[in-house]
Amino acid sequence: MHRIKVRVVEEALDANNTIARANRDDFDRQDVAVVNLMSAPGAGKTTLLERVLAELDGVRAGVLEGDVQGSFDADRLAALHIPVVQLNTGHGFGGECHLDANMVRSALPSLPLADLDLLVIENVGNLVCPAEFAVGEDVRVMVCSVTEGEDKPLKYPLMFRRCELVLVNKIDLLPHLDFDLDRFLYFLDQVHPGVERMLVSARTGEGVAAWRDWLASVPGRERAVA
Amino acid sequence: MHRIKVRVVEEALDANNTIARANRDDFDRQDVAVVNLMSAPGAGKTTLLERVLAELDGVRAGVLEGDVQGSFDADRLAALHIPVVQLNTGHGFGGECHLDANMVRSALPSLPLADLDLLVIENVGNLVCPAEFAVGEDVRVMVCSVTEGEDKPLKYPLMFRRCELVLVNKIDLLPHLDFDLDRFLYFLDQVHPGVERMLVSARTGEGVAAWRDWLASVPGRERAVA
């Protein structure tokens, strides 16, 4: 029983990688750098985007918003007057817990790629499967809230290992939590030694300028690599 | 492409339900009431169990602990001197994002069911798939932390709809958050009208007595139903 299930999943991942490469080719042809933004539910992805997307200094950004249901986050980001496309995964059964390459591909015709330098794909809130499904991105960023506890890198290692940047969010709450930041960073370095990390608070704005500059520099960095 | 994938998932759910019923029959035969405890990562499931499992007033409890990797939470709960079995889902590819009935079935021989009145199955931290896969439980409880934002019932409706009890945790942090509790409860009632809810803080102990009493009464309630 179980062996068959795993086999199906692996075949699905192969197909996913093929489609992810096709997406990536399309993004490259249009010269669009793509960030896959991931986190647990409620870690602050949308608020961290709201904070910086309107001030990216000449970088034309758009967002592909992934959710099981609804367009809450897309509505918030559309208020910034940037292109936002909502992708809902809640068809079929109870809803897919991640975006896959084929879902992203289905949204490409709705995105004005020729007018963008940067596309942020805000994934479904989940620390497991989004890390397993490439969608055609150049870089992966994850948000981890200090309210989630210090042990998360050890419990969800693939997610932390796959990212080029870890945003440690809600640091304004540190005085009110039993959260040992040094212990968290030690665990982070155990699963992804030296990975770039930023301490931020979307609420107070602490660290947000560094996050904005990092995000604004993604298109230039990706062009230099290509 | 996509239609085929959904079909496979639905077949997997059928098989899952068959095995879940077999698990349920085994639990019933041994007179064990079973709670499926679910939440997003870091919402406080384990801490809320630590707070109450040692004081259940004559109810003999055990825990089946689900995680992608590691035994962090199981180690914490084993300190309470109750039977704890760890189930890791991180085989095959990057790890399953939920427990399914077959995984739970594989753990049954390790559980001293004849010596238990109550089994708590702590699911993998995730607000999507755990709600889709029955594991043989009698009741479902979810933990939602106020740090996750007010919109979660609308974004993950199946999880909130499937539960018999919603524990709204970390209420000690309310003075430090922009979280409108009335708005959250309004959204909760939109997706699951009148569902039982408790405001708790695993950290300060507020509301924990009510949660302990509720959990201790599950075996009696389930026997009355049967």
XYZ file of N, CA, C and O in Angstrom, chain A residues 81-159:
316
model
N -1.118 48.724 -5.938
C -1.125 49.054 -7.365
C -0.006 48.364 -8.121
O 0.720 48.972 -8.904
N 0.166 47.073 -7.840
C 1.077 46.232 -8.614
C 0.268 45.048 -9.136
O -0.792 44.735 -8.601
N 0.756 44.393 -10.211
C 0.000 43.244 -10.736
C -0.016 42.085 -9.737
O 1.035 41.653 -9.278
N -1.204 41.607 -9.409
C -1.361 40.484 -8.476
C -2.337 39.481 -9.087
O -3.419 39.866 -9.525
N -1.950 38.232 -9.139
C -2.833 37.176 -9.633
C -3.039 36.159 -8.512
O -2.075 35.734 -7.864
N -4.291 35.808 -8.270
C -4.628 34.834 -7.221
C -4.749 33.437 -7.810
O -5.392 33.250 -8.840
N -4.143 32.471 -7.160
C -4.226 31.077 -7.565
C -4.782 30.312 -6.368
O -4.169 30.279 -5.306
N -5.971 29.717 -6.508
C -6.556 28.932 -5.415
C -6.328 27.448 -5.677
O -6.561 26.967 -6.790
N -5.913 26.737 -4.641
C -5.607 25.306 -4.783
C -6.741 24.424 -4.277
O -6.604 23.202 -4.252
N -7.858 25.021 -3.868
C -8.915 24.267 -3.194
C -9.913 23.588 -4.093
O -11.095 23.601 -3.794
N -9.473 22.978 -5.172
C -10.389 22.228 -6.021
C -10.201 20.744 -5.736
O -9.327 20.353 -4.964
N -11.020 19.905 -6.405
C -10.823 18.460 -6.258
C -11.282 17.978 -4.899
O -12.448 17.732 -4.686
N -10.379 17.911 -3.940
C -10.804 17.486 -2.595
C -10.669 18.658 -1.625
O -11.145 19.757 -1.907
N -10.022 18.515 -0.525
C -10.011 19.596 0.460
C -9.072 20.731 0.148
O -9.062 21.738 0.837
N -8.251 20.588 -0.899
C -7.316 21.650 -1.222
C -5.888 21.158 -1.204
O -5.504 20.394 -0.334
N -5.096 21.612 -2.194
C -3.676 21.263 -2.209
C -2.944 22.126 -1.192
O -3.229 23.312 -1.056
N -1.955 21.547 -0.520
C -1.245 22.237 0.550
C -0.016 22.986 0.050
O 0.787 23.454 0.845
N 0.147 23.093 -1.271
C 1.327 23.742 -1.837
C 1.008 24.147 -3.266
O 0.038 23.662 -3.858
N 1.818 25.034 -3.820
C 1.763 25.294 -5.254
C 2.676 24.292 -5.947
O 3.737 23.964 -5.423
N 2.274 23.808 -7.121
C 3.203 23.022 -7.920
C 3.433 23.747 -9.244
O 2.803 24.771 -9.535
N 4.368 23.221 -10.035
C 4.780 23.913 -11.259
C 3.623 24.053 -12.249
O 3.509 25.057 -12.954
N 2.750 23.051 -12.279
C 1.640 23.093 -13.223
C 0.613 24.162 -12.845
O 0.058 24.842 -13.714
N 0.354 24.314 -11.558
C -0.553 25.387 -11.124
C 0.028 26.744 -11.513
O -0.683 27.615 -12.028
N 1.329 26.938 -11.265
C 1.964 28.207 -11.619
C 1.894 28.414 -13.126
O 1.582 29.508 -13.608
N 2.125 27.337 -13.889
C 2.079 27.438 -15.350
C 0.693 27.912 -15.816
O 0.570 28.692 -16.752
N -0.345 27.413 -15.151
C -1.712 27.781 -15.554
C -1.968 29.271 -15.341
O -2.871 29.846 -15.947
N -1.166 29.901 -14.476
C -1.371 31.332 -14.187
C -0.529 32.228 -15.091
O -0.759 33.441 -15.137
N 0.437 31.662 -15.814
C 1.359 32.505 -16.595
C 0.629 33.432 -17.584
O 0.995 34.606 -17.696
N -0.412 32.942 -18.282
C -1.085 33.848 -19.236
C -1.718 35.065 -18.560
O -1.943 36.087 -19.212
N -2.011 34.974 -17.263
C -2.634 36.099 -16.556
C -1.600 37.107 -16.049
O -1.971 38.161 -15.537
N -0.326 36.767 -16.163
C 0.716 37.640 -15.610
C 1.356 38.483 -16.720
O 1.714 37.956 -17.765
N 1.539 39.796 -16.492
C 2.163 40.664 -17.499
C 3.687 40.554 -17.432
O 4.382 41.503 -17.052
N 4.212 39.363 -17.788
C 5.642 39.090 -17.577
C 6.541 40.115 -18.278
O 7.593 40.488 -17.751
N 6.117 40.580 -19.467
C 6.963 41.519 -20.226
C 7.162 42.831 -19.475
O 8.122 43.562 -19.726
N 6.254 43.129 -18.550
C 6.340 44.396 -17.806
C 6.950 44.226 -16.415
O 6.895 45.146 -15.595
N 7.487 43.043 -16.124
C 8.001 42.786 -14.770
C 9.506 42.500 -14.774
O 10.036 41.907 -15.718
N 10.170 42.937 -13.696
C 11.555 42.531 -13.435
C 11.606 41.417 -12.392
O 12.560 40.652 -12.337
N 10.573 41.408 -11.554
C 10.573 40.504 -10.404
C 9.171 39.953 -10.194
O 8.199 40.713 -10.182
N 9.084 38.632 -10.030
C 7.809 38.015 -9.667
C 7.997 37.290 -8.343
O 8.894 36.449 -8.204
N 7.169 37.653 -7.364
C 7.184 36.939 -6.093
C 6.010 35.965 -6.082
O 4.863 36.369 -6.283
N 6.311 34.692 -5.887
C 5.269 33.668 -5.774
C 5.077 33.378 -4.296
O 5.953 32.798 -3.647
N 3.956 33.842 -3.750
C 3.680 33.593 -2.326
C 2.989 32.259 -2.206
O 1.838 32.093 -2.610
N 3.688 31.290 -1.665
C 3.202 29.917 -1.613
C 2.129 29.735 -0.538
O 1.881 30.629 0.271
N 1.482 28.576 -0.531
C 0.515 28.233 0.508
C 1.266 28.099 1.851
O 2.384 27.598 1.886
N 0.661 28.555 2.931
C 1.298 28.471 4.241
C 1.455 27.040 4.703
O 0.465 26.382 5.038
N 2.700 26.531 4.712
C 2.967 25.126 5.017
C 4.482 24.951 5.023
O 5.157 25.427 4.117
N 5.020 24.264 6.007
C 6.478 24.091 6.101
C 6.972 22.781 5.481
O 8.152 22.490 5.547
N 6.074 21.974 4.900
C 6.528 20.695 4.354
C 6.545 20.726 2.822
O 7.566 21.003 2.195
N 5.420 20.516 2.185
C 5.380 20.262 0.744
C 5.851 21.408 -0.151
O 6.441 21.145 -1.202
N 5.615 22.689 0.199
C 6.115 23.729 -0.710
C 7.618 23.611 -0.986
O 8.082 23.955 -2.071
N 8.385 23.085 -0.021
C 9.829 22.932 -0.223
C 10.155 21.807 -1.203
O 11.266 21.723 -1.720
N 9.177 20.924 -1.442
C 9.422 19.750 -2.283
C 9.093 19.994 -3.753
O 9.525 19.241 -4.613
N 8.307 21.033 -4.027
C 7.831 21.263 -5.389
C 8.424 22.549 -5.951
O 7.998 23.650 -5.585
N 9.421 22.412 -6.837
C 9.938 23.572 -7.554
C 8.831 24.107 -8.458
O 8.010 23.348 -8.975
N 8.780 25.423 -8.626
C 7.754 26.016 -9.491
C 8.371 26.819 -10.625
O 7.652 27.429 -11.416
N 9.724 26.804 -10.704
C 10.419 27.552 -11.746
C 11.122 28.784 -11.202
O 11.555 29.656 -11.956
N 11.275 28.865 -9.887
C 11.859 30.040 -9.250
C 13.379 30.079 -9.386
O 14.025 29.062 -9.606
N 13.944 31.298 -9.199
C 15.400 31.446 -9.119
C 15.887 31.262 -7.693
O 16.930 30.648 -7.462
N 15.165 31.843 -6.759
C 15.581 31.765 -5.350
C 14.381 31.480 -4.460
O 13.237 31.776 -4.804
N 14.667 30.901 -3.314
C 13.654 30.584 -2.319
C 13.929 31.367 -1.043
O 15.067 31.410 -0.565
N 12.878 31.984 -0.524
C 12.962 32.725 0.734
C 11.931 32.135 1.671
O 10.804 31.841 1.248
N 12.294 31.924 2.935
C 11.274 31.496 3.877
C 11.186 32.472 5.037
O 12.157 33.143 5.394
N 9.989 32.577 5.585
C 9.746 33.397 6.759
C 9.478 32.449 7.924
O 8.674 31.524 7.803
N 10.161 32.667 9.041
C 9.923 31.879 10.248
C 9.640 32.870 11.370
O 10.439 33.768 11.614
N 8.502 32.721 12.000
C 8.152 33.630 13.097
C 8.705 33.112 14.417
O 8.672 31.907 14.674
N 9.203 34.021 15.240
C 9.749 33.598 16.542
C 8.657 33.024 17.442
O 8.958 32.338 18.419
N 7.390 33.266 17.122
C 6.306 32.685 17.923
C 6.170 31.181 17.696
O 5.470 30.500 18.447
N 6.824 30.647 16.655
C 6.672 29.223 16.314
C 7.581 28.298 17.128
O 7.457 27.079 17.031
N 8.520 28.884 17.878
C 9.411 28.042 18.684
C 10.755 27.807 18.024
O 10.895 27.925 16.807
N 11.735 27.431 18.845
C 13.129 27.328 18.374
C 13.418 26.074 17.567
O 14.426 26.002 16.859
N 12.542 25.068 17.704
C 12.864 23.747 17.157
C 12.504 23.571 15.684
O 12.751 22.514 15.115
N 11.932 24.585 15.057
C 11.401 24.393 13.707
C 12.444 23.963 12.670
O 12.131 23.124 11.819
N 13.693 24.473 12.684
C 14.667 23.973 11.693
C 14.877 22.461 11.796
O 15.025 21.786 10.775
N 14.851 21.912 13.007
C 15.067 20.475 13.174
C 13.831 19.676 12.779
O 13.935 18.525 12.356
N 12.650 20.273 12.914
C 11.424 19.535 12.619
C 11.036 19.606 11.148
O 10.346 18.720 10.652
N 11.464 20.675 10.468
C 11.140 20.846 9.042
C 12.424 21.163 8.279
O 12.544 22.219 7.670
N 13.405 20.237 8.316
C 14.748 20.574 7.802
C 14.784 20.899 6.314
O 15.549 21.781 5.892
N 13.961 20.210 5.510
C 14.048 20.444 4.063
C 13.748 21.897 3.726
O 14.428 22.526 2.909
N 12.712 22.450 4.336
C 12.329 23.838 4.077
C 13.489 24.794 4.384
O 13.838 25.653 3.574
